[in-house]
Amino acid sequence: MSVKDRLVVAGNGMASLRFLERLTERAPGRYDVTVVGAEPVAAYNRVLLSSLLGGEVDEAACGFRPLSWYEEHGIRLVTGAPVTEIDRANRLAIVGQAHVLPYDRLVLAVGSLPIRLPLPGIDLPGVLTFRDFADVAAIRKAAVEHAKAVVIGGGLLGLEAAVGLARLGVDTTLVHVMDRVMERQLDHAAARLVRAAMEARGVRVMLSADTAAIEGDGRVERLLMKDGTVIPADLVVMSVGIRASTALAQSCGLACGRGITVDDRMTTSDPAIHALGECAEHRGVVYGLVEPAYEQAEVLSRVLLGEAAAYPGTSLATSLKVSGLPVFSAGLVDTPEGAEAVVMHDAAAGLYRKLIIAENRLLGAVFVGDIAEQARCKELIRSGAPLSPEDRDDLMFGPAPKSLAA
């Protein structure tokens, strides 16, 4: 019998699981696989954290694969203990303080860490982040009856945290330093619709609001804003972005920038070590979204089976629900000079569509309320194909019924 190559995967999040799924589908039993996760549970759906916080689902509903799936596919799963050291010379991954895993191939899928702003009072009890099951449990424990919560950050995770708190009946204020929520994905008109949906859910939204300090005697009691405004707070949720987890890679001498540097085959500066997901930096870009991580997982699964696969990068697109409102964004958000914006806006119905077009090619799209044409938009933006005579109407209003088209 031939000896299998030993594959160790550090990290058991969404990217890691998708990689393992694809690898075992394509070549079951090809590798002797061990996956190591820092959290005490197997991979789960972080997209559902807001619903978990709001009590709409439980932890079991967030899970992807039962423990039996790992066993059935010959995968050893280690939970509750991260890889703490990599010995590249001897190809060893150290788990915790003493557990040693030899490897022939190592995949780093260690994700990212929530950013905590260096504010006065940041270390007071009651200042939390919103990133995993433990964070949700801590927030729910702090969100007692009549508590006042402030969420700092108007990106996707901040909105989700605020909506989850509002669902619990907590008096919730969201403060964001920019002049619109989700400024990377939405233009001003679309952002106003999302803000209205947030406020309809009971979330107070303050824009262009810059936090100066978190104050309190022994625990958080209020936020002091730079304009002098004081916001009472029993709980502060910091949700201002993430940064790639690179400490492990840096400690063993791998090349890193903002993330762990990888080439088109998801290989690091060490040919025996690969990286994917939120910890990886590809062509100078660190992606903090699920779709690029899944595309990288597809490529890496093929690379480890000897196929000529390459990751070209991802044309970013966001498709989600904010406060129950469907939102889609791809390509450019704001209209550059020389481009044309085709807009349909019905504020009363909560509908908005904008296409950004230049030289008869689609450069960007922002949809709120009805996102049925998102797949065609992504295809056109990624391919750069010229728009057909029907594309403008179809993308703006939906395809005409076949009987009418005929």
Coordinates of N, CA and C in Angstrom, one line a residue, residues 22-224:
R22 N -14.7 20.0 -1.5 CA -14.3 19.8 -2.9 C -13.2 18.8 -3.0
L23 N -12.2 18.8 -2.1 CA -11.1 17.8 -2.2 C -11.6 16.4 -2.0
T24 N -12.5 16.2 -1.1 CA -13.0 14.8 -0.9 C -14.0 14.4 -2.0
E25 N -14.7 15.3 -2.6 CA -15.5 15.0 -3.7 C -14.7 14.5 -4.9
R26 N -13.6 15.2 -5.2 CA -12.8 15.0 -6.4 C -11.9 13.7 -6.2
A27 N -11.4 13.5 -5.0 CA -10.5 12.4 -4.8 C -10.6 11.9 -3.4
P28 N -11.7 11.2 -3.1 CA -11.8 10.7 -1.7 C -10.6 9.8 -1.3
G29 N -10.1 10.0 -0.1 CA -9.0 9.2 0.4 C -7.6 9.5 -0.2
R30 N -7.5 10.6 -1.0 CA -6.2 10.9 -1.7 C -5.2 11.3 -0.6
Y31 N -5.7 12.1 0.4 CA -4.8 12.6 1.5 C -5.2 12.0 2.8
D32 N -4.2 12.0 3.7 CA -4.4 11.7 5.1 C -4.7 13.1 5.8
V33 N -5.9 13.4 6.1 CA -6.3 14.8 6.4 C -6.6 15.0 7.9
T34 N -6.0 16.1 8.4 CA -6.3 16.5 9.8 C -6.7 18.0 9.7
V35 N -7.8 18.4 10.2 CA -8.2 19.8 10.2 C -8.3 20.3 11.7
V36 N -7.7 21.5 11.9 CA -7.6 22.0 13.3 C -8.3 23.3 13.4
G37 N -9.3 23.4 14.3 CA -10.1 24.6 14.5 C -9.9 25.2 15.9
A38 N -9.7 26.5 15.9 CA -9.5 27.1 17.2 C -10.8 27.2 18.1
E39 N -12.0 27.2 17.4 CA -13.2 27.3 18.1 C -13.6 25.9 18.6
P40 N -14.5 25.8 19.6 CA -14.8 24.5 20.2 C -15.8 23.7 19.4
V41 N -16.3 24.3 18.3 CA -17.3 23.6 17.4 C -16.8 23.5 16.0
A42 N -17.4 22.6 15.2 CA -17.0 22.5 13.8 C -17.5 23.7 13.0
A43 N -17.1 23.8 11.7 CA -17.4 25.0 10.9 C -18.9 25.3 10.9
Y44 N -19.2 26.6 11.0 CA -20.6 27.0 11.0 C -20.8 28.2 10.1
N45 N -22.0 28.6 9.8 CA -22.4 29.7 8.9 C -22.4 31.0 9.6
R46 N -21.3 31.8 9.4 CA -21.2 33.1 10.1 C -22.3 34.1 9.6
V47 N -22.8 33.8 8.4 CA -23.8 34.7 7.8 C -25.0 34.8 8.7
L48 N -25.2 33.7 9.5 CA -26.4 33.6 10.3 C -26.2 34.2 11.7
L49 N -25.1 34.8 12.0 CA -24.8 35.3 13.4 C -25.9 36.3 13.8
S50 N -26.3 37.2 12.9 CA -27.3 38.2 13.3 C -28.6 37.5 13.7
S51 N -29.0 36.4 12.9 CA -30.2 35.7 13.3 C -30.1 35.0 14.6
L52 N -28.8 34.5 14.8 CA -28.6 33.8 16.1 C -28.7 34.8 17.2
L53 N -28.1 36.0 17.1 CA -28.2 37.0 18.1 C -29.6 37.4 18.4
G54 N -30.4 37.5 17.3 CA -31.8 37.9 17.5 C -32.7 36.8 17.9
G55 N -32.2 35.6 18.1 CA -33.0 34.5 18.6 C -33.9 33.8 17.5
E56 N -33.6 34.1 16.2 CA -34.4 33.5 15.2 C -33.9 32.0 14.9
V57 N -32.6 31.7 15.1 CA -32.1 30.4 15.0 C -31.3 30.1 16.2
D58 N -30.9 28.8 16.3 CA -30.0 28.4 17.4 C -28.7 27.9 16.8
E59 N -27.7 27.6 17.6 CA -26.4 27.3 17.1 C -26.4 26.0 16.2
A60 N -27.3 25.1 16.5 CA -27.4 23.9 15.7 C -27.8 24.2 14.2
A61 N -28.7 25.2 14.1 CA -29.1 25.6 12.7 C -28.0 26.3 11.9
C62 N -27.0 26.8 12.6 CA -25.9 27.5 11.9 C -24.8 26.5 11.4
G63 N -24.9 25.2 11.9 CA -23.9 24.3 11.5 C -24.0 23.8 10.1
F64 N -22.9 23.5 9.5 CA -22.9 23.0 8.1 C -22.9 21.4 8.0
R65 N -21.9 20.8 8.6 CA -21.7 19.4 8.6 C -21.7 18.8 10.0
P66 N -22.4 17.7 10.2 CA -22.2 17.0 11.5 C -20.9 16.4 11.7
L67 N -20.5 16.1 12.9 CA -19.2 15.5 13.2 C -19.0 14.2 12.4
S68 N -20.1 13.5 12.2 CA -20.1 12.2 11.5 C -19.6 12.4 10.0
W69 N -19.8 13.6 9.4 CA -19.4 13.8 8.1 C -17.8 13.8 8.0
Y70 N -17.2 14.4 9.0 CA -15.7 14.4 9.0 C -15.2 12.9 9.1
E71 N -15.8 12.2 10.0 CA -15.4 10.8 10.2 C -15.7 9.9 9.0
E72 N -16.8 10.1 8.3 CA -17.1 9.3 7.1 C -16.2 9.6 6.0
H73 N -15.6 10.8 6.0 CA -14.6 11.2 4.9 C -13.2 11.0 5.3
G74 N -13.0 10.4 6.5 CA -11.6 10.1 6.9 C -10.8 11.3 7.4
I75 N -11.6 12.3 7.8 CA -10.9 13.6 8.2 C -10.9 13.6 9.8
R76 N -9.7 13.8 10.3 CA -9.5 13.9 11.8 C -9.8 15.4 12.1
L77 N -10.7 15.7 13.0 CA -11.1 17.0 13.4 C -10.7 17.3 14.8
V78 N -9.9 18.4 14.9 CA -9.4 18.8 16.2 C -10.1 20.2 16.5
T79 N -10.8 20.3 17.5 CA -11.5 21.6 17.8 C -11.0 22.2 19.2
G80 N -11.2 23.5 19.3 CA -10.9 24.1 20.6 C -9.4 24.3 20.8
A81 N -8.5 24.2 19.8 CA -7.1 24.4 20.0 C -6.5 24.8 18.7
P82 N -6.0 26.0 18.6 CA -5.4 26.5 17.3 C -4.0 25.9 17.0
V83 N -3.6 26.0 15.8 CA -2.2 25.7 15.5 C -1.4 27.0 16.0
T84 N -0.5 26.7 16.8 CA 0.3 27.8 17.5 C 1.7 28.1 16.9
E85 N 2.2 27.1 16.2 CA 3.6 27.2 15.7 C 3.7 26.3 14.5
I86 N 4.5 26.7 13.5 CA 4.8 25.9 12.3 C 6.4 25.8 12.3
D87 N 6.8 24.6 12.2 CA 8.2 24.2 12.0 C 8.4 23.9 10.6
R88 N 8.8 24.8 9.7 CA 8.9 24.6 8.3 C 10.0 23.6 7.9
A89 N 11.1 23.7 8.6 CA 12.2 22.9 8.3 C 11.9 21.4 8.5
N90 N 11.1 21.0 9.5 CA 10.8 19.7 9.7 C 9.3 19.3 9.3
R91 N 8.7 20.3 8.8 CA 7.3 20.2 8.3 C 6.4 19.7 9.5
L92 N 6.3 20.5 10.5 CA 5.5 20.1 11.7 C 4.6 21.3 12.0
A93 N 3.3 21.0 12.4 CA 2.4 22.0 12.9 C 2.2 21.7 14.3
I94 N 2.4 22.6 15.2 CA 2.2 22.4 16.6 C 0.8 23.0 17.0
V95 N 0.0 22.1 17.7 CA -1.3 22.5 18.1 C -1.3 22.7 19.6
G96 N -1.8 23.8 20.1 CA -1.7 24.1 21.5 C -0.3 24.2 22.0
Q97 N 0.1 23.6 23.0 CA 1.4 23.7 23.6 C 2.3 22.5 23.2
A98 N 1.7 21.3 22.9 CA 2.6 20.2 22.7 C 2.2 19.2 21.6
H99 N 0.9 19.3 21.1 CA 0.5 18.3 20.1 C 1.2 18.6 18.8
V100 N 1.8 17.6 18.2 CA 2.6 17.8 17.0 C 2.0 17.0 15.8
L101 N 1.8 17.7 14.7 CA 1.2 17.1 13.5 C 2.2 17.3 12.3
P102 N 2.8 16.1 11.9 CA 3.6 16.2 10.7 C 2.8 16.5 9.5
Y103 N 3.3 17.2 8.5 CA 2.6 17.4 7.3 C 3.5 17.3 6.1
D104 N 2.9 17.0 4.9 CA 3.5 17.1 3.6 C 3.0 18.3 3.0
R105 N 1.7 18.6 3.2 CA 1.1 19.9 2.7 C 0.4 20.5 3.9
L106 N 0.5 21.8 4.0 CA -0.2 22.6 5.1 C -1.0 23.7 4.4
V107 N -2.3 23.8 4.8 CA -3.2 24.8 4.3 C -3.5 25.8 5.5
L108 N -3.3 27.0 5.3 CA -3.6 28.0 6.3 C -5.0 28.7 5.9
A109 N -6.0 28.4 6.7 CA -7.3 29.0 6.5 C -7.7 29.6 7.9
V110 N -6.9 30.5 8.4 CA -7.0 31.0 9.8 C -7.9 32.2 9.9
G111 N -8.4 32.7 8.8 CA -9.4 33.7 8.8 C -8.9 35.1 9.2
S112 N -9.7 35.8 9.9 CA -9.4 37.2 10.3 C -9.7 37.5 11.7
L113 N -9.3 38.7 12.1 CA -9.6 39.2 13.5 C -10.4 40.5 13.4
P114 N -11.3 40.7 14.3 CA -12.1 42.0 14.3 C -11.2 43.1 14.8
I115 N -11.3 44.2 14.1 CA -10.5 45.4 14.5 C -11.1 46.1 15.7
R116 N -10.3 46.4 16.6 CA -10.8 47.2 17.8 C -10.1 48.6 17.7
L117 N -10.8 49.6 17.6 CA -10.3 51.0 17.5 C -9.5 51.3 18.7
P118 N -8.3 52.0 18.6 CA -7.5 52.4 19.7 C -8.1 53.6 20.5
L119 N -9.3 53.4 21.0 CA -10.0 54.5 21.7 C -9.7 54.4 23.2
P120 N -9.8 55.6 23.9 CA -9.8 55.6 25.3 C -11.0 54.8 25.8
G121 N -10.8 53.8 26.8 CA -11.9 53.1 27.3 C -12.2 51.8 26.5
I122 N -11.4 51.5 25.5 CA -11.7 50.3 24.7 C -11.7 49.0 25.5
D123 N -10.9 49.0 26.5 CA -10.8 47.7 27.3 C -11.8 47.6 28.5
L124 N -12.7 48.6 28.6 CA -13.7 48.5 29.6 C -14.6 47.3 29.4
P125 N -15.0 46.6 30.5 CA -16.0 45.6 30.4 C -17.3 46.1 29.7
G126 N -17.8 45.3 28.8 CA -19.0 45.7 28.1 C -18.7 46.2 26.7
V127 N -17.4 46.3 26.3 CA -17.1 46.6 24.9 C -16.7 45.3 24.2
L128 N -17.5 44.9 23.3 CA -17.4 43.6 22.6 C -17.3 43.7 21.1
T129 N -16.9 42.6 20.5 CA -16.9 42.5 19.0 C -18.0 41.5 18.6
F130 N -18.2 41.4 17.3 CA -19.3 40.6 16.7 C -18.7 39.8 15.6
R131 N -18.2 38.6 15.9 CA -17.5 37.8 14.9 C -17.8 36.3 15.0
D132 N -18.1 35.8 16.2 CA -18.2 34.3 16.3 C -19.3 34.0 17.4
F133 N -19.5 32.7 17.6 CA -20.4 32.2 18.6 C -20.2 32.8 19.9
A134 N -18.9 32.9 20.3 CA -18.6 33.4 21.7 C -19.0 34.8 21.8
D135 N -18.8 35.6 20.7 CA -19.2 37.0 20.7 C -20.7 37.1 20.9
V136 N -21.4 36.3 20.2 CA -22.9 36.3 20.3 C -23.3 36.0 21.7
A137 N -22.7 35.0 22.3 CA -23.1 34.6 23.7 C -22.8 35.8 24.6
A138 N -21.7 36.4 24.4 CA -21.3 37.6 25.3 C -22.2 38.7 25.2
I139 N -22.6 39.0 23.9 CA -23.6 40.1 23.7 C -24.9 39.8 24.3
R140 N -25.4 38.6 24.1 CA -26.7 38.2 24.6 C -26.7 38.3 26.2
K141 N -25.6 38.0 26.8 CA -25.5 38.0 28.2 C -25.5 39.5 28.7
A142 N -24.9 40.4 27.9 CA -24.8 41.8 28.3 C -26.1 42.5 28.0
A143 N -26.9 42.0 27.0 CA -28.1 42.7 26.6 C -29.3 42.4 27.5
V144 N -29.2 42.8 28.7 CA -30.2 42.5 29.7 C -31.4 43.5 29.4
E145 N -32.5 43.3 30.1 CA -33.7 44.1 29.9 C -33.4 45.6 30.2
H146 N -33.9 46.5 29.4 CA -33.7 47.9 29.5 C -32.2 48.4 29.2
A147 N -31.4 47.5 28.7 CA -30.0 47.9 28.4 C -30.0 48.8 27.1
K148 N -29.0 49.7 27.1 CA -28.8 50.5 25.9 C -27.6 50.1 25.2
A149 N -27.7 49.8 23.9 CA -26.5 49.3 23.2 C -26.2 50.3 22.1
V150 N -24.9 50.4 21.9 CA -24.4 51.2 20.7 C -23.5 50.3 19.9
V151 N -23.7 50.3 18.6 CA -22.9 49.6 17.6 C -22.1 50.6 16.9
I152 N -20.7 50.4 16.9 CA -19.8 51.3 16.2 C -19.5 50.6 14.9
G153 N -19.9 51.2 13.8 CA -19.6 50.7 12.4 C -20.8 50.4 11.6
G154 N -20.9 51.1 10.4 CA -22.0 50.9 9.6 C -21.8 50.1 8.3
G155 N -20.8 49.1 8.4 CA -20.7 48.1 7.4 C -21.6 47.0 7.6
L156 N -21.5 45.9 6.8 CA -22.5 44.8 6.9 C -22.6 44.2 8.3
L157 N -21.4 43.9 8.9 CA -21.5 43.3 10.2 C -22.1 44.2 11.3
G158 N -21.8 45.5 11.2 CA -22.4 46.4 12.1 C -23.9 46.5 12.0
L159 N -24.4 46.5 10.8 CA -25.8 46.5 10.6 C -26.4 45.2 11.1
E160 N -25.8 44.1 10.9 CA -26.3 42.8 11.3 C -26.4 42.8 12.9
A161 N -25.3 43.3 13.5 CA -25.3 43.3 15.0 C -26.4 44.2 15.5
A162 N -26.6 45.3 14.9 CA -27.6 46.3 15.3 C -29.0 45.7 15.2
V163 N -29.3 45.0 14.1 CA -30.6 44.4 13.8 C -30.8 43.3 14.8
G164 N -29.8 42.5 15.1 CA -29.9 41.4 16.0 C -30.2 41.9 17.4
L165 N -29.6 43.0 17.8 CA -29.9 43.6 19.2 C -31.3 44.1 19.2
A166 N -31.7 44.8 18.1 CA -33.1 45.3 18.1 C -34.1 44.2 18.2
R167 N -33.8 43.1 17.6 CA -34.7 41.9 17.7 C -34.9 41.5 19.1
L168 N -33.8 41.7 19.9 CA -33.9 41.3 21.3 C -34.7 42.3 22.2
G169 N -35.1 43.4 21.5 CA -35.8 44.4 22.3 C -34.9 45.4 22.9
V170 N -33.6 45.4 22.6 CA -32.6 46.3 23.2 C -32.7 47.7 22.5
D171 N -32.6 48.7 23.2 CA -32.6 50.1 22.7 C -31.2 50.2 22.0
T172 N -31.2 50.3 20.7 CA -30.0 50.2 19.9 C -29.7 51.4 19.1
T173 N -28.5 51.9 19.1 CA -28.0 53.0 18.3 C -26.8 52.6 17.5
L174 N -26.8 52.9 16.2 CA -25.7 52.6 15.3 C -25.0 53.9 15.0
V175 N -23.7 54.0 15.2 CA -23.0 55.2 14.9 C -21.9 54.8 13.8
H176 N -21.8 55.7 12.8 CA -20.9 55.4 11.7 C -20.2 56.6 11.3
V177 N -18.9 56.6 11.1 CA -18.1 57.8 10.8 C -18.4 58.3 9.4
M178 N -18.8 57.5 8.5 CA -19.1 57.9 7.1 C -20.5 58.6 7.0
D179 N -20.7 59.1 5.8 CA -22.0 59.8 5.6 C -23.1 58.9 5.1
R180 N -22.8 57.6 4.9 CA -23.8 56.7 4.5 C -23.4 55.3 5.0
V181 N -24.4 54.4 5.2 CA -24.1 53.0 5.6 C -23.6 52.2 4.4
M182 N -22.7 51.2 4.7 CA -22.2 50.3 3.6 C -21.7 51.1 2.4
E183 N -20.9 52.1 2.7 CA -20.4 53.0 1.7 C -19.6 52.3 0.6
R184 N -19.0 51.1 0.9 CA -18.3 50.4 -0.1 C -19.2 49.7 -1.1
Q185 N -20.4 49.4 -0.7 CA -21.3 48.6 -1.5 C -22.4 49.4 -2.1
L186 N -22.8 50.6 -1.5 CA -24.0 51.3 -1.8 C -23.7 52.8 -2.1
D187 N -24.4 53.3 -3.1 CA -24.4 54.8 -3.3 C -25.3 55.4 -2.3
H188 N -25.4 56.8 -2.3 CA -26.2 57.5 -1.3 C -27.7 57.1 -1.4
A189 N -28.3 57.0 -2.6 CA -29.7 56.7 -2.7 C -30.0 55.3 -2.1
A190 N -29.2 54.3 -2.5 CA -29.4 53.0 -2.0 C -29.2 52.9 -0.5
A191 N -28.2 53.6 0.0 CA -27.9 53.6 1.4 C -29.1 54.2 2.2
R192 N -29.7 55.2 1.7 CA -30.9 55.8 2.4 C -32.0 54.8 2.6
L193 N -32.2 54.0 1.6 CA -33.3 52.9 1.7 C -32.9 51.9 2.8
V194 N -31.6 51.5 2.8 CA -31.2 50.6 3.8 C -31.3 51.2 5.2
R195 N -30.9 52.5 5.3 CA -31.0 53.2 6.6 C -32.5 53.2 7.1
A196 N -33.4 53.5 6.1 CA -34.8 53.5 6.5 C -35.3 52.2 7.0
A197 N -34.8 51.1 6.3 CA -35.2 49.8 6.8 C -34.7 49.5 8.2
M198 N -33.4 49.9 8.5 CA -32.9 49.8 9.8 C -33.7 50.5 10.8
E199 N -34.1 51.7 10.5 CA -34.9 52.5 11.5 C -36.3 51.9 11.7
A200 N -36.8 51.3 10.6 CA -38.1 50.7 10.8 C -38.0 49.5 11.7
R201 N -36.8 48.9 11.8 CA -36.6 47.8 12.8 C -36.3 48.3 14.2
G202 N -36.3 49.6 14.4 CA -36.0 50.1 15.7 C -34.6 50.5 16.0
V203 N -33.7 50.6 15.0 CA -32.4 51.0 15.2 C -32.2 52.5 14.9
R204 N -31.7 53.2 15.8 CA -31.4 54.6 15.6 C -30.0 54.7 14.9
V205 N -30.0 55.4 13.8 CA -28.8 55.5 13.0 C -28.2 56.9 13.0
M206 N -26.9 57.1 13.4 CA -26.2 58.4 13.4 C -25.1 58.3 12.5
L207 N -25.1 59.1 11.4 CA -24.0 59.1 10.4 C -23.1 60.3 10.6
S208 N -21.9 60.2 10.0 CA -20.8 61.3 10.2 C -20.6 61.4 11.7
A209 N -20.6 60.3 12.4 CA -20.5 60.3 13.9 C -19.2 59.7 14.2
D210 N -18.2 60.4 14.7 CA -16.9 59.9 15.0 C -16.7 59.8 16.5
T211 N -16.4 58.6 17.0 CA -16.3 58.3 18.4 C -15.0 58.9 19.0
A212 N -15.0 59.6 20.0 CA -13.8 60.1 20.7 C -13.3 59.2 21.8
A213 N -14.3 58.7 22.6 CA -13.9 57.9 23.7 C -15.1 57.0 24.2
I214 N -14.7 55.9 24.9 CA -15.7 55.1 25.6 C -15.5 55.3 27.1
E215 N -16.5 55.7 27.8 CA -16.3 56.1 29.2 C -17.2 55.3 30.1
G216 N -16.7 55.2 31.4 CA -17.5 54.5 32.4 C -16.7 54.3 33.6
D217 N -17.3 54.0 34.7 CA -16.7 53.8 36.0 C -16.7 52.3 36.3
G218 N -15.6 51.6 35.9 CA -15.6 50.1 36.1 C -16.1 49.3 34.9
R219 N -17.0 49.9 34.1 CA -17.6 49.3 32.9 C -18.1 50.4 32.0
V220 N -18.5 50.0 30.8 CA -18.9 51.0 29.9 C -20.2 51.7 30.3
E221 N -20.3 53.0 30.2 CA -21.6 53.7 30.6 C -22.0 54.7 29.5
R222 N -21.1 55.1 28.6 CA -21.5 56.1 27.6 C -20.4 56.2 26.5
L223 N -20.8 56.7 25.4 CA -19.8 57.1 24.3 C -19.8 58.6 24.2
L224 N -18.6 59.1 24.1 CA -18.4 60.5 23.9 C -17.9 60.7 22.4

